Amino acid sequence: MRDQDRAGAHGRGTSSVSTAQIATAPRWEQVGLTEDEYRRIVELLGREPNDLELGLYGVMWSEHCSYKSSRVHLKRLPTEGARVLVGPGENAGVLDIGDGLAIAVREESHNHPSAIEPYQGAATGVGGILRDIFTMGARPIALLDSLRFGPLEPGPAPRGTLSPVAADGLDSPGTDEARAARNRYLVGGVVKGISDYGNCVGVPTVGGEIYFEECYNENPLVNVMCVGLIPKDKIVRGRAEGVGNPVFLVGAKTGRDGIHGASLLASQEFTAAAEEMRPAVQVGDPFMEKLLIEACLELMQGDAVAGVNDLGAAGLTSSCSETASRAGNGIEIDVALVPRREEGMTPYEVMLSESQERMLVIARQGREAEVEAVFEKWGLEAARIGRVTGDGRLRVLENDRVVADVPARTLADAAPAYDRPQRRPADLDELWAFDFATVPDVGAAGAMMDCVAPGAAVDCGAALRRVLASPNVASRAWAYRQYDHMVRTSTVLVPGAGDASVLRVRGTRKGVALATDGNGRFCRLDPFAGAAMAVAEAARNVACAGARPIGLTNCLNFASPERPEVMWQFRQVIEGMRAACLALDIPVTGGNVSFYNETMGRGVYPTPVIGMVGLLEDLEKRMTPGFKRAGDAVAVLGPLTADPATLAGSEYLRVVHGHVAGRPAIDLELEARLQRVLLAAIEAGLLASAHDCSEGGLAVTLAECCFAAADGARGAVLDLPAPAGPPGAGGSGGFGAAGGGSDWRCDALLFGEAPSRVVVSLPEEKLPALADLARGHGVPIERVGRVGGDRLVVTVNGRALVDESTADLESVWREALPCLMGARP
Amino acid sequence: MRFGVLVFPGSNCDVDAYHAVRDVLGHDAEYVWHRAADLGRFDCVILPGGFSYGDYLRPGAIARFSPVMRAVGEFAAAGGLVLGICNGFQILCEAGLLPGALRRNDDLTFHCEMVHLRVENDRTPFTRECGAGRVLAIPIAHGDGNYYVDPDTLARMEARGQIVFRYCTPDGRVEPEANPNGSVGNVAGVCNERGNVLGMMPHPERAVEALLGSADGLCLFHSLLAAGAGALT
C-alpha cells in the first residue's frame, strides 16, 4: 500500500525555516530526514547526495510518501481474493465483477490541506483521487466523501475520553463559539470544494459520511473515494515499460504551488503557525481535469501507451521514480522541457511542484504523433520531457547538465521501515470500567414507571428527538444536495435512499453498491473492536442494499506515530480490520495512511474509514430501508439486547448524558452469519425492506425506516420484549431469542449500538421462512411489530415509551443540519 | 428522427442525452464536437448540461463564441428544433437565442434534487405530448438556475406562451416553497417566440427510466418525435 495525502508532498523545505536556521541545521534536517536516514542515502549512493538529490529523498522518504511507520503493520492485511485483479501497490485496486468488466477503487485522505484551506484542500482531494482511477484506464463513475469535523455548536467536551494522546495529560478544552464558527467555515468550505470540483468534472458524488466530534476541532478529516469502471483487458499500469519509450508530461503547466506540501503539511503535526502554510495548498482546476480525463481515456482506448501515472504528492519526483521502479527501468528527464507557469523555477522546484491536473504518459516509441493528436484535440499541452532508460536510474537534466542521478528504486522503495514503540493508553481501563448506573435510564413522559435507574428518568420521546437532531444522526441532505449525484444517469440508489449507494452497470443486470464507514469514537474506546466494527458495518450497509461485499479500500487517519499510544492504536486497528476481513472474507485492495493529524498535543481519534464495494448480481433485487406496506411485519435480525454495555460509545450516551465511555464489542462470527442470512433472505425475495442498525440504535433505525417509507407505511407500532423483572435491578434475562443481561435498561434497548443487527419488514406470511433461515444459521430473530399508521409507537413489555408523529420526528431530523449551518432547510 | 448532441469540452450530460435518445427511445443520435460548423443533417439539436468551457467567468459566457453556436443560430433561424438543458439553457440565453439570464441560485448553493414542474404550455413541439397543467417529476442539478427577465418582458412572454414550465409543489401549486433557486415567477423553462427553441434548467434526460426514479421526462422526447414526424410529412 502506498498512498498519500495529496497535500503536497514535499521536502520539509527551506521555505518555512529561517536563513539562520538553514545555516546551522544539518543537511538532513533541512529536508525532514534523520541522521541515520541520511547515512543510509550516502550508503545507497556511495557518495554524498547533492542538494537536489537530497531533496528528492526528503520527499520520497517522508512519512507521507514512504509509509515508513506503517509499512510493517500494513502487511498484516489480507489482500488476496479471487476477484482481486490488482492489489495494493498500483494507483488503484481493481476488482473483477464478471462480464469482462472490473471496478477500480481507491480512497485517499486530504486532511492537512483541508484544515488550512478547506475549499481548495477538498477540491484538490477530489481531483487527486479521480486521477488515480483514470490513470488505470478506468472511467470514473462515482465519488464518495467521508468527512470529520469538530462540533458546529459551542459546548463542553464530553466526559470520559480525553484527547487520544491523553498520555500527555492534555484534556480536550471543549468547543468555544470561535472554534464552532471556524468548524462551520470548514464544513461549508469542504462541502463546496467537493461540490464545485465533482460537479464540474461530471462524476457523480453518490455517498459518504459526515461526523462531528471534539477531537477533530483542529484536525478535520477529508477522505475521498473514487470508483471507476474498466474492461478487464484494458487495465493500464503505472509502469515505465520499454527502454527508449518517450515520456510525456500532459495537462496543466508546472508552477511553484504545493512545493513543500506533503512532508511539511502531512508528515508532521500542526503548530500554531499552520495558517502560514496556506500557500503550500494547491489550487484545483476541474475543467482542466475534465479535459484530462477525456483525453487520457480516449488515448488509452488504443495501444499507443505503455504506462500512465498521475502526478500527486511529490509531483514529478514520485511519478518518475515509481513508474521506473515498478518496471525495473530508469527514466531520464530534462526539466528545461517542462512547461512552466512562471519563470526562473529551479530544477528543485520543478521536481517537487505539486501543481494539479498533470499526468505522466509513457508512449510507445514511434506512436508519439497519436499521443500529441489526442491532447491537441482536447486543447491540452503534451510535452515530451524524457525517455525510459535501461539503467534503473532517475536522471534529471537541465538542458545538457545532469543535476540529479540516483537509482529510481532507492527513491520509491528503499525508504527505511520503522516498527515504532507502542503503548496501550493508560486511560482505557477507566473508560472500560464506566458504570452505566451513574446515568439515568429513559422512561415514558409523565409516567415514572419502573424503567428508572438512579436519578430522574429522561423522557424517552425527548431523548429520541435529541438523538435525531444530533448532527451525527440527522439527515445529510444539506450536504449531498450540493453534490450532483445523478450525472451519467446510472445512480439507482441516490444518497439517502439506501444504506449503500447503488449504481447500475450498463449492458449487464448488475449493480455496484458503495458505502463508507468508520466510527472514531468506537476506535478510541477499543481500536481493535472499533476497526472490526467499521469493516462489519460497511459490509452490512452494502448487504442491506442486497449486494455481496467483494473488496474494500481504506484511509487510516491517526495522530503522530511518534507517540507510542498512537502507534498502539494503529496496530490494534490493523488487527481489528484483519480479523473482520478474514471473518467476512473481504480482501483489502489498497489504502492510505494519514498520520500527524494532531495539533499542539491534541490529536484525532484513531479513525479508520472503510470504503466498501459490493456487487449485486441482479439489480432488480436491490433492497431499501423504508417500510413498504401497512400490515407488514417488522423484525429485528440479529441480537435484540438491553445490555447496558451496548451503550458504549453510543450517540445517546454522548448527546443525552455527555459521556464517551464503555467498551464496544463485536462477535465477528455472528456478523458473518447475519450477513449470510440477510443476503439469502433478499435473494429469496422474502424482504420488503432492510435497514442497518447503527448510530442512534434501534429507535433511530425504526424512525428512519418510517422517514424513508412509502405513502401509507410511514408509521409502525412496535412492542419490544424485555427481560422479566424491572430494568436496572438485576432482572433474570430470558430476553427474546437473544438472552438479556442481568442488569437491563430501556435506553440500552432503544439506543444501544450493538452491531450485527438489521431491521427488516416483510409480509407476515413470509416471516416463518425468514425465521427458519435465521435459525438455520444461528442468527437471532425477533418479530417486534407491524407497519402502519403515521406515528412511531414503541412499547416495552406493553408499556408505551415512544409515541411520536413520524412527520414531527422527520422535521427534527431533516432540519437539524441546515439549521446548524445557517442554511435553508 | 436524427438528434445531434453538442459536445463542448466541459459538457458532462452529453452522454446522458445521447443515452436517452439512442438507448431508451431508439432513435438516431450523434455527438457534435464544438468546432463543428454545420448542423443541417439533424432534425433536433440538444445542448446538454455541464460546464461548457469551465464556466469560471459565467455559465455559457464563453460557449456562445464557439464555432458550433453560429451553426446553432443558423439551425434555429431555419426552424430547426433546439433543446437546451441546464448549461445548454444558460448558453442559449447568453447567445441571445432565448430571452433572460440565469443568475446564481438565491441561496448560493448548488441543488441536485428531484423537483416538480407544471406544464404551462403544451402547444410547443417540446410539450405537445405532455398535457397542459400536468405535473412532471424531473431532477435539477445546478448552481446558476435563477432565471430572470424584467417584468415587462415576463408579461409579454406569458402572453405569448413562452413560459413552458414552472416549478410547483407535487400537487401542482406554483408556490415560493416549490422554487428551488429564486427564479422569477417560478420559471423553469422558456421557449422563443417562434417556439422552436426551448431552454430548461431541469434535466428531462435524467427522467426517462423508472429505474432512476422518474420517467416523466419521456413526454418531452415523445413530443419532439411527434413534432419531427409532423415536420417530415
mmCIF file of C-alpha atoms in Angstrom, chain A residues 340-589:
data_model
loop_
_atom_site.group_PDB
_atom_site.id
_atom_site.type_symbol
_atom_site.label_atom_id
_atom_site.label_comp_id
_atom_site.label_asym_id
_atom_site.label_seq_id
_atom_site.Cartn_x
_atom_site.Cartn_y
_atom_site.Cartn_z
ATOM 1 C CA ARG A 340 6.225 26.298 -16.718
ATOM 2 C CA ARG A 341 3.623 28.577 -15.246
ATOM 3 C CA GLU A 342 6.290 31.018 -14.117
ATOM 4 C CA GLU A 343 9.849 31.901 -14.966
ATOM 5 C CA GLY A 344 13.015 31.218 -13.052
ATOM 6 C CA MET A 345 11.993 27.916 -11.481
ATOM 7 C CA THR A 346 14.904 25.805 -10.270
ATOM 8 C CA PRO A 347 15.173 22.074 -11.014
ATOM 9 C CA TYR A 348 14.323 21.518 -7.337
ATOM 10 C CA GLU A 349 11.082 23.460 -7.714
ATOM 11 C CA VAL A 350 10.131 21.707 -10.939
ATOM 12 C CA MET A 351 10.790 18.276 -9.479
ATOM 13 C CA LEU A 352 8.871 18.981 -6.271
ATOM 14 C CA SER A 353 5.993 21.073 -7.599
ATOM 15 C CA GLU A 354 2.567 19.664 -6.844
ATOM 16 C CA SER A 355 0.707 21.646 -9.456
ATOM 17 C CA GLN A 356 -2.553 19.826 -10.054
ATOM 18 C CA GLU A 357 -4.096 18.210 -13.137
ATOM 19 C CA ARG A 358 -0.924 16.732 -14.598
ATOM 20 C CA MET A 359 -0.200 13.210 -15.812
ATOM 21 C CA LEU A 360 2.879 11.314 -16.904
ATOM 22 C CA VAL A 361 2.320 9.327 -20.099
ATOM 23 C CA ILE A 362 4.841 6.771 -21.313
ATOM 24 C CA ALA A 363 4.105 6.327 -25.000
ATOM 25 C CA ARG A 364 5.320 3.590 -27.298
ATOM 26 C CA GLN A 365 8.203 4.617 -29.491
ATOM 27 C CA GLY A 366 7.033 5.746 -32.924
ATOM 28 C CA ARG A 367 3.485 6.487 -31.681
ATOM 29 C CA GLU A 368 4.260 10.000 -30.425
ATOM 30 C CA ALA A 369 2.109 11.674 -33.075
ATOM 31 C CA GLU A 370 -1.008 9.808 -31.916
ATOM 32 C CA VAL A 371 -0.446 10.961 -28.359
ATOM 33 C CA GLU A 372 0.078 14.533 -29.450
ATOM 34 C CA ALA A 373 -3.024 14.481 -31.666
ATOM 35 C CA VAL A 374 -5.356 13.388 -28.862
ATOM 36 C CA PHE A 375 -4.106 16.050 -26.461
ATOM 37 C CA GLU A 376 -4.259 18.645 -29.232
ATOM 38 C CA LYS A 377 -7.926 17.734 -29.806
ATOM 39 C CA TRP A 378 -8.713 18.418 -26.155
ATOM 40 C CA GLY A 379 -6.678 21.616 -26.155
ATOM 41 C CA LEU A 380 -4.068 20.250 -23.774
ATOM 42 C CA GLU A 381 -0.325 20.570 -23.713
ATOM 43 C CA ALA A 382 1.695 17.359 -24.134
ATOM 44 C CA ALA A 383 5.396 17.958 -23.605
ATOM 45 C CA ARG A 384 7.918 15.267 -24.348
ATOM 46 C CA ILE A 385 10.274 15.623 -21.387
ATOM 47 C CA GLY A 386 12.364 12.463 -21.472
ATOM 48 C CA ARG A 387 12.644 8.749 -22.140
ATOM 49 C CA VAL A 388 12.713 5.374 -20.457
ATOM 50 C CA THR A 389 16.228 4.019 -19.882
ATOM 51 C CA GLY A 390 17.525 0.591 -19.027
ATOM 52 C CA ASP A 391 19.896 1.590 -16.258
ATOM 53 C CA GLY A 392 17.363 1.845 -13.431
ATOM 54 C CA ARG A 393 18.304 5.426 -12.625
ATOM 55 C CA LEU A 394 16.273 8.581 -12.256
ATOM 56 C CA ARG A 395 18.445 11.041 -14.142
ATOM 57 C CA VAL A 396 17.396 14.671 -14.124
ATOM 58 C CA LEU A 397 18.913 17.053 -16.647
ATOM 59 C CA GLU A 398 18.653 20.787 -17.017
ATOM 60 C CA ASN A 399 19.456 21.217 -20.688
ATOM 61 C CA ASP A 400 22.750 19.346 -21.086
ATOM 62 C CA ARG A 401 23.724 19.315 -17.439
ATOM 63 C CA VAL A 402 22.949 16.354 -15.180
ATOM 64 C CA VAL A 403 21.548 17.794 -11.962
ATOM 65 C CA ALA A 404 20.487 14.570 -10.229
ATOM 66 C CA ASP A 405 21.312 10.937 -10.877
ATOM 67 C CA VAL A 406 20.132 8.315 -8.398
ATOM 68 C CA PRO A 407 18.738 4.760 -8.586
ATOM 69 C CA ALA A 408 14.944 5.165 -9.023
ATOM 70 C CA ARG A 409 14.320 2.159 -6.798
ATOM 71 C CA THR A 410 16.077 3.787 -3.861
ATOM 72 C CA LEU A 411 13.647 6.699 -4.001
ATOM 73 C CA ALA A 412 10.479 4.682 -4.439
ATOM 74 C CA ASP A 413 11.126 1.525 -2.489
ATOM 75 C CA ALA A 414 14.176 1.783 -0.252
ATOM 76 C CA ALA A 415 12.956 4.118 2.467
ATOM 77 C CA PRO A 416 13.531 2.729 5.934
ATOM 78 C CA ALA A 417 10.633 0.965 7.657
ATOM 79 C CA TYR A 418 10.137 1.574 11.352
ATOM 80 C CA ASP A 419 8.480 -0.585 13.947
ATOM 81 C CA ARG A 420 7.877 2.261 16.336
ATOM 82 C CA PRO A 421 7.266 1.708 20.032
ATOM 83 C CA GLN A 422 3.707 1.016 21.127
ATOM 84 C CA ARG A 423 1.996 1.578 24.464
ATOM 85 C CA ARG A 424 -1.597 0.916 25.459
ATOM 86 C CA PRO A 425 -3.233 4.213 26.529
ATOM 87 C CA ALA A 426 -3.342 4.362 30.305
ATOM 88 C CA ASP A 427 -6.941 5.545 30.479
ATOM 89 C CA LEU A 428 -8.548 2.593 28.686
ATOM 90 C CA ASP A 429 -9.185 0.618 31.869
ATOM 91 C CA GLU A 430 -11.022 3.542 33.381
ATOM 92 C CA LEU A 431 -13.089 4.037 30.205
ATOM 93 C CA TRP A 432 -13.979 0.363 30.082
ATOM 94 C CA ALA A 433 -14.976 0.334 33.734
ATOM 95 C CA PHE A 434 -17.570 3.072 33.236
ATOM 96 C CA ASP A 435 -20.564 2.399 35.487
ATOM 97 C CA PHE A 436 -23.705 2.936 33.413
ATOM 98 C CA ALA A 437 -25.760 3.009 36.609
ATOM 99 C CA THR A 438 -24.407 6.534 37.167
ATOM 100 C CA VAL A 439 -26.574 7.891 34.325
ATOM 101 C CA PRO A 440 -30.382 7.761 34.436
ATOM 102 C CA ASP A 441 -32.366 5.483 32.128
ATOM 103 C CA VAL A 442 -35.197 6.736 29.910
ATOM 104 C CA GLY A 443 -38.828 6.492 30.887
ATOM 105 C CA ALA A 444 -42.167 7.469 29.455
ATOM 106 C CA ALA A 445 -43.132 11.129 29.659
ATOM 107 C CA GLY A 446 -45.217 11.830 32.731
ATOM 108 C CA ALA A 447 -45.235 8.204 33.727
ATOM 109 C CA MET A 448 -42.438 7.412 36.106
ATOM 110 C CA MET A 449 -42.651 3.765 35.511
ATOM 111 C CA ASP A 450 -40.318 1.196 36.819
ATOM 112 C CA CYS A 451 -37.993 1.884 33.942
ATOM 113 C CA VAL A 452 -35.869 4.108 36.104
ATOM 114 C CA ALA A 453 -32.319 3.784 37.192
ATOM 115 C CA PRO A 454 -30.838 6.094 39.866
ATOM 116 C CA GLY A 455 -31.847 9.684 39.232
ATOM 117 C CA ALA A 456 -34.807 11.021 37.323
ATOM 118 C CA ALA A 457 -35.934 9.309 34.153
ATOM 119 C CA VAL A 458 -35.179 11.023 30.862
ATOM 120 C CA ASP A 459 -38.293 11.433 28.749
ATOM 121 C CA CYS A 460 -37.907 8.824 26.048
ATOM 122 C CA GLY A 461 -39.542 10.798 23.228
ATOM 123 C CA ALA A 462 -37.400 13.799 24.113
ATOM 124 C CA ALA A 463 -34.281 11.629 24.117
ATOM 125 C CA LEU A 464 -35.205 10.307 20.678
ATOM 126 C CA ARG A 465 -35.633 13.835 19.343
ATOM 127 C CA ARG A 466 -32.299 14.855 20.867
ATOM 128 C CA VAL A 467 -30.549 11.966 19.174
ATOM 129 C CA LEU A 468 -32.327 12.539 15.841
ATOM 130 C CA ALA A 469 -31.249 16.190 15.962
ATOM 131 C CA SER A 470 -27.628 15.304 16.615
ATOM 132 C CA PRO A 471 -25.569 16.244 13.561
ATOM 133 C CA ASN A 472 -24.124 12.728 13.727
ATOM 134 C CA VAL A 473 -27.558 11.211 13.122
ATOM 135 C CA ALA A 474 -29.572 13.918 11.360
ATOM 136 C CA SER A 475 -30.291 13.930 7.630
ATOM 137 C CA ARG A 476 -27.265 14.759 5.483
ATOM 138 C CA ALA A 477 -29.381 16.157 2.653
ATOM 139 C CA TRP A 478 -27.920 19.621 3.256
ATOM 140 C CA ALA A 479 -24.563 18.260 2.083
ATOM 141 C CA TYR A 480 -25.463 15.774 -0.627
ATOM 142 C CA ARG A 481 -27.970 18.092 -2.227
ATOM 143 C CA GLN A 482 -24.950 20.204 -3.170
ATOM 144 C CA TYR A 483 -23.373 17.269 -4.997
ATOM 145 C CA ASP A 484 -24.546 16.212 -8.435
ATOM 146 C CA HIS A 485 -25.244 12.582 -7.577
ATOM 147 C CA MET A 486 -27.191 11.749 -10.743
ATOM 148 C CA VAL A 487 -24.956 12.789 -13.655
ATOM 149 C CA ARG A 488 -24.118 9.886 -16.001
ATOM 150 C CA THR A 489 -27.631 8.565 -15.240
ATOM 151 C CA SER A 490 -26.597 5.376 -13.526
ATOM 152 C CA THR A 491 -27.293 6.140 -9.866
ATOM 153 C CA VAL A 492 -30.119 3.815 -8.921
ATOM 154 C CA LEU A 493 -29.984 4.429 -5.161
ATOM 155 C CA VAL A 494 -29.059 8.069 -4.584
ATOM 156 C CA PRO A 495 -27.671 9.380 -1.278
ATOM 157 C CA GLY A 496 -30.255 8.999 1.445
ATOM 158 C CA ALA A 497 -32.173 6.336 -0.488
ATOM 159 C CA GLY A 498 -30.314 3.321 0.826
ATOM 160 C CA ASP A 499 -27.772 2.062 3.347
ATOM 161 C CA ALA A 500 -25.386 1.994 0.392
ATOM 162 C CA SER A 501 -25.448 3.873 -2.886
ATOM 163 C CA VAL A 502 -26.137 1.669 -5.882
ATOM 164 C CA LEU A 503 -25.099 2.244 -9.484
ATOM 165 C CA ARG A 504 -26.194 0.175 -12.433
ATOM 166 C CA VAL A 505 -23.628 -1.367 -14.724
ATOM 167 C CA ARG A 506 -24.910 -0.733 -18.227
ATOM 168 C CA GLY A 507 -25.102 -3.701 -20.527
ATOM 169 C CA THR A 508 -25.499 -6.109 -17.606
ATOM 170 C CA ARG A 509 -28.117 -6.895 -14.954
ATOM 171 C CA LYS A 510 -25.595 -5.973 -12.300
ATOM 172 C CA GLY A 511 -25.250 -3.172 -9.822
ATOM 173 C CA VAL A 512 -22.369 -1.868 -7.741
ATOM 174 C CA ALA A 513 -23.108 -0.892 -4.138
ATOM 175 C CA LEU A 514 -20.796 1.524 -2.348
ATOM 176 C CA ALA A 515 -20.516 2.616 1.269
ATOM 177 C CA THR A 516 -18.010 4.239 3.580
ATOM 178 C CA ASP A 517 -17.917 3.725 7.300
ATOM 179 C CA GLY A 518 -15.749 4.437 10.296
ATOM 180 C CA ASN A 519 -16.577 5.244 13.899
ATOM 181 C CA GLY A 520 -13.644 7.044 15.517
ATOM 182 C CA ARG A 521 -15.339 7.062 18.893
ATOM 183 C CA PHE A 522 -15.573 3.269 18.956
ATOM 184 C CA CYS A 523 -11.935 3.084 17.872
ATOM 185 C CA ARG A 524 -10.895 5.459 20.638
ATOM 186 C CA LEU A 525 -12.629 3.193 23.165
ATOM 187 C CA ASP A 526 -11.326 -0.019 21.618
ATOM 188 C CA PRO A 527 -9.316 0.297 18.412
ATOM 189 C CA PHE A 528 -9.451 -3.424 17.639
ATOM 190 C CA ALA A 529 -13.209 -3.702 18.076
ATOM 191 C CA GLY A 530 -13.854 -0.294 16.528
ATOM 192 C CA ALA A 531 -11.923 -1.133 13.366
ATOM 193 C CA ALA A 532 -13.590 -4.544 13.093
ATOM 194 C CA MET A 533 -16.960 -2.822 13.529
ATOM 195 C CA ALA A 534 -16.142 -0.336 10.767
ATOM 196 C CA VAL A 535 -15.416 -3.149 8.324
ATOM 197 C CA ALA A 536 -18.507 -5.052 9.515
ATOM 198 C CA GLU A 537 -20.802 -2.045 9.217
ATOM 199 C CA ALA A 538 -19.559 -1.030 5.781
ATOM 200 C CA ALA A 539 -20.135 -4.616 4.645
ATOM 201 C CA ARG A 540 -23.551 -4.708 6.341
ATOM 202 C CA ASN A 541 -24.537 -1.457 4.632
ATOM 203 C CA VAL A 542 -23.728 -2.921 1.255
ATOM 204 C CA ALA A 543 -25.519 -6.168 2.169
ATOM 205 C CA CYS A 544 -28.611 -4.210 3.251
ATOM 206 C CA ALA A 545 -28.794 -2.970 -0.348
ATOM 207 C CA GLY A 546 -28.704 -6.592 -1.479
ATOM 208 C CA ALA A 547 -25.065 -6.622 -2.573
ATOM 209 C CA ARG A 548 -22.294 -9.025 -1.665
ATOM 210 C CA PRO A 549 -19.182 -7.215 -0.356
ATOM 211 C CA ILE A 550 -16.271 -8.021 -2.708
ATOM 212 C CA GLY A 551 -13.439 -5.756 -1.625
ATOM 213 C CA LEU A 552 -12.518 -2.739 0.399
ATOM 214 C CA THR A 553 -10.184 0.191 0.411
ATOM 215 C CA ASN A 554 -9.450 2.449 3.361
ATOM 216 C CA CYS A 555 -7.999 5.614 4.821
ATOM 217 C CA LEU A 556 -6.337 5.272 8.204
ATOM 218 C CA ASN A 557 -6.337 8.625 9.982
ATOM 219 C CA PHE A 558 -4.216 8.921 13.114
ATOM 220 C CA ALA A 559 -2.312 11.361 15.290
ATOM 221 C CA SER A 560 1.500 11.311 15.487
ATOM 222 C CA PRO A 561 3.120 7.879 15.038
ATOM 223 C CA GLU A 562 5.925 9.096 17.230
ATOM 224 C CA ARG A 563 3.587 8.691 20.219
ATOM 225 C CA PRO A 564 3.587 5.092 21.439
ATOM 226 C CA GLU A 565 -0.140 5.301 22.320
ATOM 227 C CA VAL A 566 -0.987 6.271 18.759
ATOM 228 C CA MET A 567 1.188 3.505 17.357
ATOM 229 C CA TRP A 568 -0.567 1.021 19.649
ATOM 230 C CA GLN A 569 -3.928 2.245 18.383
ATOM 231 C CA PHE A 570 -2.666 1.898 14.811
ATOM 232 C CA ARG A 571 -1.581 -1.698 15.317
ATOM 233 C CA GLN A 572 -4.835 -2.578 17.042
ATOM 234 C CA VAL A 573 -6.828 -1.048 14.211
ATOM 235 C CA ILE A 574 -4.878 -3.083 11.668
ATOM 236 C CA GLU A 575 -5.501 -6.243 13.679
ATOM 237 C CA GLY A 576 -9.213 -5.440 14.010
ATOM 238 C CA MET A 577 -9.512 -4.843 10.272
ATOM 239 C CA ARG A 578 -7.642 -8.046 9.584
ATOM 240 C CA ALA A 579 -9.905 -10.073 11.846
ATOM 241 C CA ALA A 580 -13.044 -8.651 10.231
ATOM 242 C CA CYS A 581 -11.726 -9.085 6.684
ATOM 243 C CA LEU A 582 -10.911 -12.716 7.388
ATOM 244 C CA ALA A 583 -14.224 -13.400 9.121
ATOM 245 C CA LEU A 584 -16.225 -11.784 6.316
ATOM 246 C CA ASP A 585 -13.902 -12.942 3.512
ATOM 247 C CA ILE A 586 -13.272 -9.463 2.101
ATOM 248 C CA PRO A 587 -9.864 -8.563 0.603
ATOM 249 C CA VAL A 588 -8.189 -5.177 1.008
ATOM 250 C CA THR A 589 -7.336 -3.715 -2.406
#
